[in-house]
Amino acid sequence: MLTVALYFAAKRLYARFRSPWLTPLLAVPAVLALIVVTARIPYPVYFADTRWLMWLLGPATIAFAVPIYEYRARLKRHWISLTVGVTVGIFVAVGGSLALAKLLHLSPELQRSLATRSVSTPFAFAASDKIHAPKDLTALFGAAAHGVGTRRRVNSAARKASSRVSR
């Protein structure tokens, strides 16, 4: 319940102060890590107590099927460009992460966890099992990557809306 309480608290703080450091995606893991380390709670204990949150990610991921179904005709028309774009994107994201990790001489565990950073969380966890990457690092890198990506999309949408209003 601590995770959920911190999420709602961070959400209220962010709504009031609009600092990027207060976004729930950054603030909650930072505060949780501080609490877990300070209280000396072993990560397996914390993870076992929050397993139900991971379980909720499954239905959330399945919910992505609704817009895919609604736009299936468009997807069929553009399947070649979508396939090429996704394939290139996967190779660039995973290859770039691995190349940077090797360049920085990071440990094999960090390298394996970084390889899954661009995949949605449930798929990243499934992949981390297969490649023997630590799930806690997989979650951390995934959240960081998704947070940066989400913030960029929100800022881009805000700039577009602002330019339309100012015309």
PDB file of N, CA and C in Angstrom, residues 34-43 45:
ATOM      1  N   LEU A  34      14.614   4.979  -1.089  1.00  0.00           N
ATOM      2  CA  LEU A  34      15.107   5.561   0.160  1.00  0.00           C
ATOM      3  C   LEU A  34      14.499   4.850   1.378  1.00  0.00           C
ATOM      4  N   ILE A  35      13.212   4.608   1.330  1.00  0.00           N
ATOM      5  CA  ILE A  35      12.544   3.921   2.448  1.00  0.00           C
ATOM      6  C   ILE A  35      13.036   2.485   2.583  1.00  0.00           C
ATOM      7  N   VAL A  36      13.113   1.773   1.462  1.00  0.00           N
ATOM      8  CA  VAL A  36      13.551   0.372   1.498  1.00  0.00           C
ATOM      9  C   VAL A  36      14.981   0.259   2.010  1.00  0.00           C
ATOM     10  N   VAL A  37      15.853   1.154   1.566  1.00  0.00           N
ATOM     11  CA  VAL A  37      17.250   1.117   2.016  1.00  0.00           C
ATOM     12  C   VAL A  37      17.363   1.541   3.479  1.00  0.00           C
ATOM     13  N   THR A  38      16.691   2.618   3.844  1.00  0.00           N
ATOM     14  CA  THR A  38      16.759   3.116   5.222  1.00  0.00           C
ATOM     15  C   THR A  38      16.185   2.105   6.215  1.00  0.00           C
ATOM     16  N   ALA A  39      15.053   1.488   5.853  1.00  0.00           N
ATOM     17  CA  ALA A  39      14.414   0.518   6.748  1.00  0.00           C
ATOM     18  C   ALA A  39      15.037  -0.876   6.632  1.00  0.00           C
ATOM     19  N   ARG A  40      16.002  -1.011   5.727  1.00  0.00           N
ATOM     20  CA  ARG A  40      16.695  -2.289   5.500  1.00  0.00           C
ATOM     21  C   ARG A  40      15.725  -3.423   5.168  1.00  0.00           C
ATOM     22  N   ILE A  41      14.793  -3.104   4.301  1.00  0.00           N
ATOM     23  CA  ILE A  41      13.836  -4.109   3.830  1.00  0.00           C
ATOM     24  C   ILE A  41      14.481  -4.818   2.653  1.00  0.00           C
ATOM     25  N   PRO A  42      14.636  -6.140   2.722  1.00  0.00           N
ATOM     26  CA  PRO A  42      15.217  -6.852   1.582  1.00  0.00           C
ATOM     27  C   PRO A  42      14.325  -6.712   0.346  1.00  0.00           C
ATOM     28  N   TYR A  43      14.954  -6.550  -0.801  1.00  0.00           N
ATOM     29  CA  TYR A  43      14.172  -6.358  -2.018  1.00  0.00           C
ATOM     30  C   TYR A  43      13.202  -7.514  -2.261  1.00  0.00           C
ATOM     31  N   VAL A  45      11.504  -9.199  -0.210  1.00  0.00           N
ATOM     32  CA  VAL A  45      10.336  -8.984   0.653  1.00  0.00           C
ATOM     33  C   VAL A  45       9.451  -7.890   0.047  1.00  0.00           C
TER      34      VAL A  45
END
